[in-house]
PDB file of C-alpha atoms and ligand atoms in Angstrom:
ATOM      1  CA  MET M   1      -0.029  -0.112   0.161  1.00 58.00           C
ATOM      2  CA  ASN M   2       1.454   3.273  -0.726  1.00 85.00           C
ATOM      3  CA  ALA M   3       1.273   5.901   2.269  1.00 96.00           C
ATOM      4  CA  LYS M   4       3.505   9.011   3.134  1.00 97.00           C
ATOM      5  CA  PHE M   5       3.775   9.403   7.448  1.00 98.00           C
ATOM      6  CA  SER M   6       4.698  12.569   9.060  1.00 98.00           C
ATOM      7  CA  LEU M   7       4.873  14.023  12.475  1.00 98.00           C
ATOM      8  CA  LEU M   8       4.001  17.457  12.232  1.00 98.00           C
ATOM      9  CA  GLY M   9       4.708  18.015  15.898  1.00 98.00           C
ATOM     10  CA  THR M  10       7.903  15.444  17.532  1.00 98.00           C
ATOM     11  CA  GLY M  11       7.315  17.456  20.758  1.00 98.00           C
ATOM     12  CA  GLY M  12       5.222  16.921  23.937  1.00 98.00           C
ATOM     13  CA  TRP M  13       3.915  18.994  26.377  1.00 98.00           C
ATOM     14  CA  ILE M  14       5.402  22.248  24.991  1.00 98.00           C
ATOM     15  CA  PRO M  15       5.965  23.884  21.901  1.00 98.00           C
ATOM     16  CA  THR M  16       9.664  24.729  20.291  1.00 97.00           C
ATOM     17  CA  PRO M  17      10.909  26.929  17.588  1.00 93.00           C
ATOM     18  CA  GLY M  18      11.783  23.139  16.207  1.00 95.00           C
ATOM     19  CA  ARG M  19       9.027  20.521  17.358  1.00 98.00           C
ATOM     20  CA  GLU M  20       5.590  21.653  17.848  1.00 98.00           C
ATOM     21  CA  THR M  21       3.345  19.228  20.191  1.00 98.00           C
ATOM     22  CA  THR M  22       1.702  16.105  18.816  1.00 98.00           C
ATOM     23  CA  CYS M  23       0.058  15.234  15.438  1.00 98.00           C
ATOM     24  CA  ALA M  24       0.839  12.942  13.023  1.00 98.00           C
ATOM     25  CA  ILE M  25      -0.646  12.094   9.872  1.00 98.00           C
ATOM     26  CA  LEU M  26      -0.772   9.337   7.406  1.00 98.00           C
ATOM     27  CA  SER M  27      -1.483  10.301   3.738  1.00 98.00           C
ATOM     28  CA  ARG M  28      -3.237   7.460   1.862  1.00 96.00           C
ATOM     29  CA  PRO M  29      -4.828   8.388  -1.619  1.00 93.00           C
ATOM     30  CA  GLU M  30      -7.898   7.115  -0.492  1.00 91.00           C
ATOM     31  CA  ALA M  31      -8.144   9.138   2.679  1.00 97.00           C
ATOM     32  CA  LEU M  32      -5.960  11.406   4.811  1.00 98.00           C
ATOM     33  CA  PHE M  33      -5.646  10.078   8.521  1.00 98.00           C
ATOM     34  CA  ILE M  34      -4.387  12.611  11.070  1.00 98.00           C
ATOM     35  CA  PHE M  35      -3.383  11.222  14.465  1.00 98.00           C
ATOM     36  CA  ASP M  36      -3.496  13.952  17.290  1.00 98.00           C
ATOM     37  CA  ALA M  37      -4.313  17.664  17.475  1.00 98.00           C
ATOM     38  CA  GLY M  38      -1.603  19.422  19.221  1.00 98.00           C
ATOM     39  CA  THR M  39       0.150  22.717  17.734  1.00 98.00           C
ATOM     40  CA  GLY M  40       1.627  20.492  15.337  1.00 98.00           C
ATOM     41  CA  LEU M  41      -1.220  20.428  13.003  1.00 98.00           C
ATOM     42  CA  SER M  42      -0.881  24.193  12.299  1.00 98.00           C
ATOM     43  CA  ARG M  43       2.265  22.812  10.248  1.00 98.00           C
ATOM     44  CA  LEU M  44      -0.860  22.181   7.375  1.00 98.00           C
ATOM     45  CA  LEU M  45      -0.740  24.639   6.524  1.00 98.00           C
ATOM     46  CA  GLU M  46       2.941  24.996   5.656  1.00 98.00           C
ATOM     47  CA  GLU M  47       3.302  25.372   1.698  1.00 97.00           C
ATOM     48  CA  ARG M  48       5.071  21.752   1.546  1.00 97.00           C
ATOM     49  CA  PHE M  49       1.408  20.115   3.129  1.00 97.00           C
ATOM     50  CA  ARG M  50      -1.035  22.113   0.785  1.00 95.00           C
ATOM     51  CA  PRO M  51      -1.667  19.078  -0.826  1.00 95.00           C
ATOM     52  CA  GLU M  52      -2.973  16.947   1.984  1.00 97.00           C
ATOM     53  CA  LEU M  53      -5.914  19.961   2.184  1.00 97.00           C
ATOM     54  CA  GLU M  54      -7.021  19.374  -1.280  1.00 95.00           C
ATOM     55  CA  PRO M  55     -10.498  18.477  -1.320  1.00 94.00           C
ATOM     56  CA  GLY M  56     -11.542  14.764  -2.630  1.00 93.00           C
ATOM     57  CA  ARG M  57     -10.670  12.468   0.289  1.00 96.00           C
ATOM     58  CA  GLU M  58     -11.858  11.336   2.840  1.00 97.00           C
ATOM     59  CA  VAL M  59     -10.726  13.284   6.784  1.00 98.00           C
ATOM     60  CA  HIS M  60     -10.307  11.092   9.866  1.00 98.00           C
ATOM     61  CA  LEU M  61      -8.945  12.548  12.977  1.00 98.00           C
ATOM     62  CA  PHE M  62      -7.666  10.380  15.812  1.00 98.00           C
ATOM     63  CA  LEU M  63      -6.954  11.932  19.508  1.00 98.00           C
ATOM     64  CA  THR M  64      -5.090   9.586  21.783  1.00 98.00           C
ATOM     65  CA  HIS M  65      -7.027  11.554  24.919  1.00 98.00           C
ATOM     66  CA  TYR M  66      -7.417  14.832  25.440  1.00 98.00           C
ATOM     67  CA  HIS M  67      -4.142  16.275  26.924  1.00 98.00           C
ATOM     68  CA  LEU M  68      -3.475  19.776  25.712  1.00 98.00           C
ATOM     69  CA  ASP M  69      -0.481  19.244  24.147  1.00 98.00           C
ATOM     70  CA  HIS M  70      -2.535  16.785  21.897  1.00 98.00           C
ATOM     71  CA  VAL M  71      -5.734  18.784  21.356  1.00 98.00           C
ATOM     72  CA  ALA M  72      -4.677  22.827  20.957  1.00 98.00           C
ATOM     73  CA  GLY M  73      -4.952  22.460  17.515  1.00 98.00           C
ATOM     74  CA  LEU M  74      -8.860  21.710  17.129  1.00 98.00           C
ATOM     75  CA  VAL M  75      -9.624  25.130  17.439  1.00 98.00           C
ATOM     76  CA  TYR M  76      -7.584  25.433  13.876  1.00 98.00           C
ATOM     77  CA  LEU M  77      -9.709  22.872  12.311  1.00 98.00           C
ATOM     78  CA  PRO M  78     -11.590  26.117  10.146  1.00 97.00           C
ATOM     79  CA  ALA M  79      -8.476  27.189   8.877  1.00 97.00           C
ATOM     80  CA  MET M  80      -7.676  23.700   6.730  1.00 97.00           C
ATOM     81  CA  PHE M  81     -10.945  22.154   6.566  1.00 98.00           C
ATOM     82  CA  LYS M  82     -13.584  24.681   6.133  1.00 97.00           C
ATOM     83  CA  GLY M  83     -16.526  23.418   4.606  1.00 96.00           C
ATOM     84  CA  ARG M  84     -15.269  19.653   4.401  1.00 97.00           C
ATOM     85  CA  LYS M  85     -16.410  16.745   6.357  1.00 97.00           C
ATOM     86  CA  VAL M  86     -13.841  15.935   9.149  1.00 98.00           C
ATOM     87  CA  SER M  87     -14.780  12.311  11.165  1.00 98.00           C
ATOM     88  CA  LEU M  88     -13.392  13.177  14.782  1.00 98.00           C
ATOM     89  CA  HIS M  89     -12.501   9.618  16.296  1.00 98.00           C
ATOM     90  CA  ALA M  90     -11.879   9.589  19.882  1.00 98.00           C
ATOM     91  CA  PRO M  91     -11.885   7.073  22.809  1.00 98.00           C
ATOM     92  CA  ALA M  92     -14.866   6.208  24.127  1.00 98.00           C
ATOM     93  CA  ALA M  93     -16.494   6.740  27.278  1.00 98.00           C
ATOM     94  CA  ALA M  94     -15.739   3.085  28.255  1.00 98.00           C
ATOM     95  CA  ILE M  95     -12.119   3.255  28.232  1.00 98.00           C
ATOM     96  CA  THR M  96     -11.862   7.529  29.318  1.00 98.00           C
ATOM     97  CA  GLY M  97     -14.772   7.800  31.507  1.00 97.00           C
ATOM     98  CA  VAL M  98     -15.433  11.026  29.817  1.00 97.00           C
ATOM     99  CA  GLU M  99     -17.990  11.163  26.768  1.00 98.00           C
ATOM    100  CA  PRO M 100     -16.043  12.713  23.692  1.00 98.00           C
ATOM    101  CA  LEU M 101     -18.880  15.313  22.660  1.00 97.00           C
ATOM    102  CA  GLN M 102     -18.840  16.301  25.930  1.00 97.00           C
ATOM    103  CA  VAL M 103     -15.291  17.030  26.687  1.00 97.00           C
ATOM    104  CA  ILE M 104     -14.323  18.192  22.693  1.00 98.00           C
ATOM    105  CA  SER M 105     -17.206  20.508  22.913  1.00 97.00           C
ATOM    106  CA  SER M 106     -15.906  21.808  26.762  1.00 96.00           C
ATOM    107  CA  ILE M 107     -12.553  22.663  24.970  1.00 95.00           C
ATOM    108  CA  VAL M 108     -13.891  24.309  21.815  1.00 97.00           C
ATOM    109  CA  SER M 109     -16.235  27.285  23.792  1.00 97.00           C
ATOM    110  CA  ARG M 110     -16.145  30.249  24.861  1.00 96.00           C
ATOM    111  CA  PRO M 111     -14.134  31.777  26.608  1.00 96.00           C
ATOM    112  CA  PHE M 112     -11.506  29.237  25.424  1.00 96.00           C
ATOM    113  CA  ASN M 113     -12.395  29.960  22.070  1.00 96.00           C
ATOM    114  CA  PRO M 114     -14.870  32.846  20.165  1.00 96.00           C
ATOM    115  CA  GLN M 115     -16.513  29.785  17.936  1.00 95.00           C
ATOM    116  CA  PRO M 116     -18.240  27.339  20.049  1.00 96.00           C
ATOM    117  CA  LEU M 117     -17.510  23.501  18.733  1.00 95.00           C
ATOM    118  CA  SER M 118     -21.068  23.789  17.056  1.00 93.00           C
ATOM    119  CA  ASP M 119     -20.540  26.695  14.844  1.00 95.00           C
ATOM    120  CA  PHE M 120     -17.638  25.430  13.115  1.00 96.00           C
ATOM    121  CA  PRO M 121     -17.643  25.714   9.577  1.00 96.00           C
ATOM    122  CA  VAL M 122     -16.749  22.443   9.260  1.00 97.00           C
ATOM    123  CA  ASP M 123     -18.910  19.081   8.783  1.00 97.00           C
ATOM    124  CA  LEU M 124     -17.127  17.623  12.230  1.00 97.00           C
ATOM    125  CA  SER M 125     -19.014  14.135  13.075  1.00 97.00           C
ATOM    126  CA  ILE M 126     -17.658  12.887  16.664  1.00 98.00           C
ATOM    127  CA  GLU M 127     -17.162   9.197  16.668  1.00 98.00           C
ATOM    128  CA  PRO M 128     -16.513   7.270  19.850  1.00 98.00           C
ATOM    129  CA  LEU M 129     -14.189   4.651  19.309  1.00 98.00           C
ATOM    130  CA  GLY M 130     -14.038   1.504  21.814  1.00 98.00           C
ATOM    131  CA  GLU M 131     -10.849  -0.951  21.952  1.00 98.00           C
ATOM    132  CA  GLY M 132     -10.871  -3.576  19.296  1.00 98.00           C
ATOM    133  CA  GLU M 133     -11.162  -3.633  15.475  1.00 98.00           C
ATOM    134  CA  HIS M 134     -13.138  -0.894  13.180  1.00 98.00           C
ATOM    135  CA  LEU M 135     -12.731  -0.381   9.617  1.00 98.00           C
ATOM    136  CA  ILE M 136     -12.816   3.373   8.590  1.00 98.00           C
ATOM    137  CA  ALA M 137     -12.526   4.353   5.502  1.00 97.00           C
ATOM    138  CA  GLY M 138     -11.655   0.971   4.296  1.00 96.00           C
ATOM    139  CA  THR M 139      -9.261   0.289   6.448  1.00 97.00           C
ATOM    140  CA  SER M 140      -8.466  -1.591   9.760  1.00 98.00           C
ATOM    141  CA  VAL M 141      -7.786   0.419  12.605  1.00 98.00           C
ATOM    142  CA  ARG M 142      -7.409  -1.146  16.242  1.00 98.00           C
ATOM    143  CA  VAL M 143      -7.545   0.732  19.420  1.00 98.00           C
ATOM    144  CA  ARG M 144      -5.769  -0.237  22.194  1.00 98.00           C
ATOM    145  CA  LYS M 145      -6.179   1.483  26.022  1.00 98.00           C
ATOM    146  CA  GLN M 146      -2.696   2.442  27.788  1.00 98.00           C
ATOM    147  CA  ILE M 147      -1.522   3.703  30.594  1.00 95.00           C
ATOM    148  CA  HIS M 148      -1.208   7.217  31.540  1.00 96.00           C
ATOM    149  CA  PRO M 149      -2.832   9.622  34.191  1.00 96.00           C
ATOM    150  CA  ASP M 150      -5.840   9.898  31.951  1.00 97.00           C
ATOM    151  CA  PRO M 151      -6.410   7.322  30.154  1.00 97.00           C
ATOM    152  CA  SER M 152      -5.070   7.204  26.499  1.00 98.00           C
ATOM    153  CA  VAL M 153      -5.533   5.008  23.367  1.00 98.00           C
ATOM    154  CA  ALA M 154      -3.049   3.604  20.870  1.00 98.00           C
ATOM    155  CA  TYR M 155      -4.085   3.168  17.241  1.00 98.00           C
ATOM    156  CA  ARG M 156      -3.136   0.398  14.485  1.00 98.00           C
ATOM    157  CA  VAL M 157      -3.317   1.336  11.037  1.00 98.00           C
ATOM    158  CA  ASP M 158      -3.584  -2.009   9.392  1.00 97.00           C
ATOM    159  CA  GLY M 159      -0.139  -3.158   8.936  1.00 97.00           C
ATOM    160  CA  MET M 160       1.472  -0.430   8.336  1.00 97.00           C
ATOM    161  CA  LEU M 161       1.888   1.963  11.489  1.00 98.00           C
ATOM    162  CA  ALA M 162       1.284   1.825  15.306  1.00 98.00           C
ATOM    163  CA  PHE M 163       0.852   5.238  17.245  1.00 98.00           C
ATOM    164  CA  VAL M 164       1.691   4.930  20.535  1.00 98.00           C
ATOM    165  CA  THR M 165       2.039   7.861  22.684  1.00 98.00           C
ATOM    166  CA  ASP M 166       1.461   8.984  26.087  1.00 98.00           C
ATOM    167  CA  THR M 167       1.810   5.951  27.774  1.00 98.00           C
ATOM    168  CA  ALA M 168       4.078   4.145  30.506  1.00 96.00           C
ATOM    169  CA  SER M 169       6.008   1.018  28.932  1.00 97.00           C
ATOM    170  CA  ASP M 170       3.627  -1.786  28.655  1.00 95.00           C
ATOM    171  CA  PRO M 171       4.285  -5.154  27.574  1.00 94.00           C
ATOM    172  CA  GLY M 172       0.890  -5.209  25.569  1.00 97.00           C
ATOM    173  CA  THR M 173       2.066  -2.813  22.753  1.00 98.00           C
ATOM    174  CA  VAL M 174       4.574  -5.459  21.407  1.00 98.00           C
ATOM    175  CA  GLU M 175       1.273  -7.701  20.783  1.00 98.00           C
ATOM    176  CA  PHE M 176      -0.236  -4.976  19.184  1.00 98.00           C
ATOM    177  CA  SER M 177       2.249  -3.786  17.276  1.00 98.00           C
ATOM    178  CA  ARG M 178       3.486  -6.629  15.929  1.00 98.00           C
ATOM    179  CA  GLY M 179       5.093  -6.530  13.011  1.00 98.00           C
ATOM    180  CA  VAL M 180       4.050  -3.265  11.574  1.00 98.00           C
ATOM    181  CA  SER M 181       6.341  -1.453   9.063  1.00 98.00           C
ATOM    182  CA  LEU M 182       6.464   1.523  11.505  1.00 98.00           C
ATOM    183  CA  LEU M 183       6.273   1.851  15.456  1.00 98.00           C
ATOM    184  CA  VAL M 184       5.999   5.356  16.345  1.00 98.00           C
ATOM    185  CA  HIS M 185       6.283   5.670  20.306  1.00 98.00           C
ATOM    186  CA  GLU M 186       6.764   8.164  22.646  1.00 98.00           C
ATOM    187  CA  ALA M 187      10.369   8.683  24.563  1.00 98.00           C
ATOM    188  CA  TRP M 188      10.096  11.008  27.411  1.00 97.00           C
ATOM    189  CA  ILE M 189      13.626  10.401  28.883  1.00 97.00           C
ATOM    190  CA  ASP M 190      16.864   8.078  28.237  1.00 97.00           C
ATOM    191  CA  GLY M 191      16.274   5.290  30.495  1.00 96.00           C
ATOM    192  CA  ILE M 192      19.960   5.662  32.070  1.00 95.00           C
ATOM    193  CA  GLU M 193      18.492   7.668  34.645  1.00 95.00           C
ATOM    194  CA  GLU M 194      17.181   4.191  36.335  1.00 95.00           C
ATOM    195  CA  GLU M 195      20.580   3.354  36.711  1.00 94.00           C
ATOM    196  CA  ASP M 196      21.603   5.855  39.111  1.00 94.00           C
ATOM    197  CA  PRO M 197      20.467   6.726  42.172  1.00 95.00           C
ATOM    198  CA  ALA M 198      21.179  10.052  42.078  1.00 94.00           C
ATOM    199  CA  THR M 199      18.179  10.439  38.755  1.00 94.00           C
ATOM    200  CA  GLU M 200      16.409   7.340  40.066  1.00 95.00           C
ATOM    201  CA  GLN M 201      13.870   9.182  41.514  1.00 94.00           C
ATOM    202  CA  ILE M 202      13.335  11.052  37.916  1.00 93.00           C
ATOM    203  CA  ALA M 203      12.941   8.016  35.789  1.00 94.00           C
ATOM    204  CA  ARG M 204      10.344   6.415  38.675  1.00 94.00           C
ATOM    205  CA  GLU M 205       8.437   9.650  38.392  1.00 94.00           C
ATOM    206  CA  ALA M 206       8.396   9.590  34.299  1.00 94.00           C
ATOM    207  CA  TYR M 207       7.464   6.121  34.180  1.00 96.00           C
ATOM    208  CA  THR M 208       3.882   6.629  35.975  1.00 94.00           C
ATOM    209  CA  ALA M 209       3.308   8.070  32.363  1.00 96.00           C
ATOM    210  CA  HIS M 210       5.695   7.923  29.968  1.00 97.00           C
ATOM    211  CA  ALA M 211       8.307   5.422  28.381  1.00 97.00           C
ATOM    212  CA  SER M 212      12.370   5.586  28.128  1.00 98.00           C
ATOM    213  CA  ALA M 213      13.790   5.480  24.827  1.00 98.00           C
ATOM    214  CA  ARG M 214      15.567   2.141  25.959  1.00 98.00           C
ATOM    215  CA  GLN M 215      12.085   0.491  26.653  1.00 98.00           C
ATOM    216  CA  CYS M 216      10.862   1.205  23.446  1.00 98.00           C
ATOM    217  CA  ALA M 217      13.569  -0.140  21.645  1.00 98.00           C
ATOM    218  CA  ASP M 218      12.729  -3.393  23.579  1.00 98.00           C
ATOM    219  CA  MET M 219       9.738  -3.302  22.776  1.00 98.00           C
ATOM    220  CA  ALA M 220      10.329  -3.159  19.190  1.00 98.00           C
ATOM    221  CA  ALA M 221      12.875  -5.392  18.532  1.00 98.00           C
ATOM    222  CA  ALA M 222      10.122  -7.699  20.472  1.00 98.00           C
ATOM    223  CA  ALA M 223       7.521  -7.128  18.203  1.00 98.00           C
ATOM    224  CA  GLY M 224       9.413  -7.256  14.689  1.00 98.00           C
ATOM    225  CA  VAL M 225       8.601  -3.955  13.630  1.00 98.00           C
ATOM    226  CA  GLY M 226      10.381  -2.694  10.424  1.00 98.00           C
ATOM    227  CA  GLU M 227      11.571   1.038  11.812  1.00 98.00           C
ATOM    228  CA  LEU M 228      10.698   2.488  15.401  1.00 98.00           C
ATOM    229  CA  ILE M 229      10.661   6.504  15.322  1.00 98.00           C
ATOM    230  CA  LEU M 230      10.896   8.614  18.598  1.00 98.00           C
ATOM    231  CA  CYS M 231       8.310  10.991  19.351  1.00 98.00           C
ATOM    232  CA  HIS M 232       6.218  13.378  22.291  1.00 98.00           C
ATOM    233  CA  LEU M 233       9.887  14.544  22.902  1.00 98.00           C
ATOM    234  CA  ILE M 234      10.666  16.452  25.974  1.00 97.00           C
ATOM    235  CA  PRO M 235      10.784  20.427  25.257  1.00 97.00           C
ATOM    236  CA  LEU M 236      13.056  20.601  28.653  1.00 95.00           C
ATOM    237  CA  ARG M 237      16.196  19.350  27.338  1.00 95.00           C
ATOM    238  CA  PRO M 238      18.733  20.259  24.437  1.00 95.00           C
ATOM    239  CA  ALA M 239      19.596  18.248  21.461  1.00 96.00           C
ATOM    240  CA  SER M 240      21.754  16.583  22.544  1.00 97.00           C
ATOM    241  CA  TYR M 241      19.928  14.883  25.181  1.00 97.00           C
ATOM    242  CA  HIS M 242      17.940  13.480  22.017  1.00 98.00           C
ATOM    243  CA  GLU M 243      20.746  12.674  20.439  1.00 98.00           C
ATOM    244  CA  GLN M 244      21.380  10.265  23.294  1.00 98.00           C
ATOM    245  CA  MET M 245      18.202   8.729  23.723  1.00 98.00           C
ATOM    246  CA  LEU M 246      18.598   8.157  19.642  1.00 98.00           C
ATOM    247  CA  ALA M 247      21.858   6.051  20.378  1.00 98.00           C
ATOM    248  CA  SER M 248      20.524   4.310  23.840  1.00 98.00           C
ATOM    249  CA  ALA M 249      17.573   3.063  21.418  1.00 98.00           C
ATOM    250  CA  ARG M 250      19.632   1.988  18.246  1.00 98.00           C
ATOM    251  CA  ALA M 251      22.146  -0.105  20.580  1.00 98.00           C
ATOM    252  CA  ILE M 252      19.103  -2.152  21.433  1.00 98.00           C
ATOM    253  CA  PHE M 253      17.069  -2.085  17.912  1.00 98.00           C
ATOM    254  CA  PRO M 254      19.485  -0.209  15.324  1.00 98.00           C
ATOM    255  CA  ARG M 255      16.443   0.928  13.223  1.00 98.00           C
ATOM    256  CA  THR M 256      15.226   3.569  14.964  1.00 98.00           C
ATOM    257  CA  ARG M 257      15.085   7.327  14.053  1.00 98.00           C
ATOM    258  CA  ILE M 258      13.949  10.765  15.717  1.00 98.00           C
ATOM    259  CA  LEU M 259      12.585  12.687  12.837  1.00 98.00           C
ATOM    260  CA  GLU M 260      12.395  16.869  12.847  1.00 98.00           C
ATOM    261  CA  ASP M 261       8.871  17.830  12.388  1.00 98.00           C
ATOM    262  CA  GLY M 262       7.624  17.521   8.963  1.00 98.00           C
ATOM    263  CA  GLU M 263       9.999  14.722   7.816  1.00 98.00           C
ATOM    264  CA  VAL M 264       8.071  12.289   5.279  1.00 97.00           C
ATOM    265  CA  ILE M 265       8.734   8.531   5.182  1.00 96.00           C
ATOM    266  CA  GLU M 266       7.246   6.844   2.432  1.00 96.00           C
ATOM    267  CA  ILE M 267       5.557   3.561   3.808  1.00 94.00           C
TER     268      ILE M 267
HETATM  269 ZN1   ZN H   1       1.314  14.422  25.608  1.00 97.57          ZN
HETATM  270 ZN1   ZN H   2      -0.917  13.166  28.088  1.00 97.57          ZN
END
């Protein structure tokens, strides 16, 4: 299947000049899939991504959870999809404890945004997704609940992609992502922290919500994926720390990469 993947936002929590917060696209001739609507969604307005906005294809936006670094861009949707139909898939209340329509309407409401969701000039349909397999735009999309302070979900699209962000390292991810071409997994810390008593506490805290680069590489190797992409990078550490994370992961699973925002991979 010919598809293009790009992380429009490779960062977590705080956007930086080089790394917007979480957003990814999987572009195929029949549909545009968008994962999360962090500030990285704004990059769809960049000249290089204009072709992605051409009408004629289905548009599906999948939310992993509602933390602001994953939903701040929902208010940008009228700038890119005015007059278009957009299916907005979000984890069902059985997973998160909150109704998607209710929570999304409250994020996109006054006084946070002058235009409430009900007035959006976008034909937006909110479609809750439970765990398990769904057929969306003719493609298998699997959903799995993860370990995060407010529960998040991972998405697997056919054999192409597993998008796994905002989760502690979770053995279930190995089975979920088995054999995919691309495992895109969050990595918040390197993992070396857990070996030193002086930094052990940093690792312990991180692991309540997030994973390390080393854990990602272990999972990628066990799952036999084609390639591992580390994402949701910590914004408060220098680029050299991200390079260290990459080196640590590659020592375990050589086919690991960190992408720049907007870099395109053919699947
Ligand atoms: Zn996040
Ligand atoms: Zn989160």
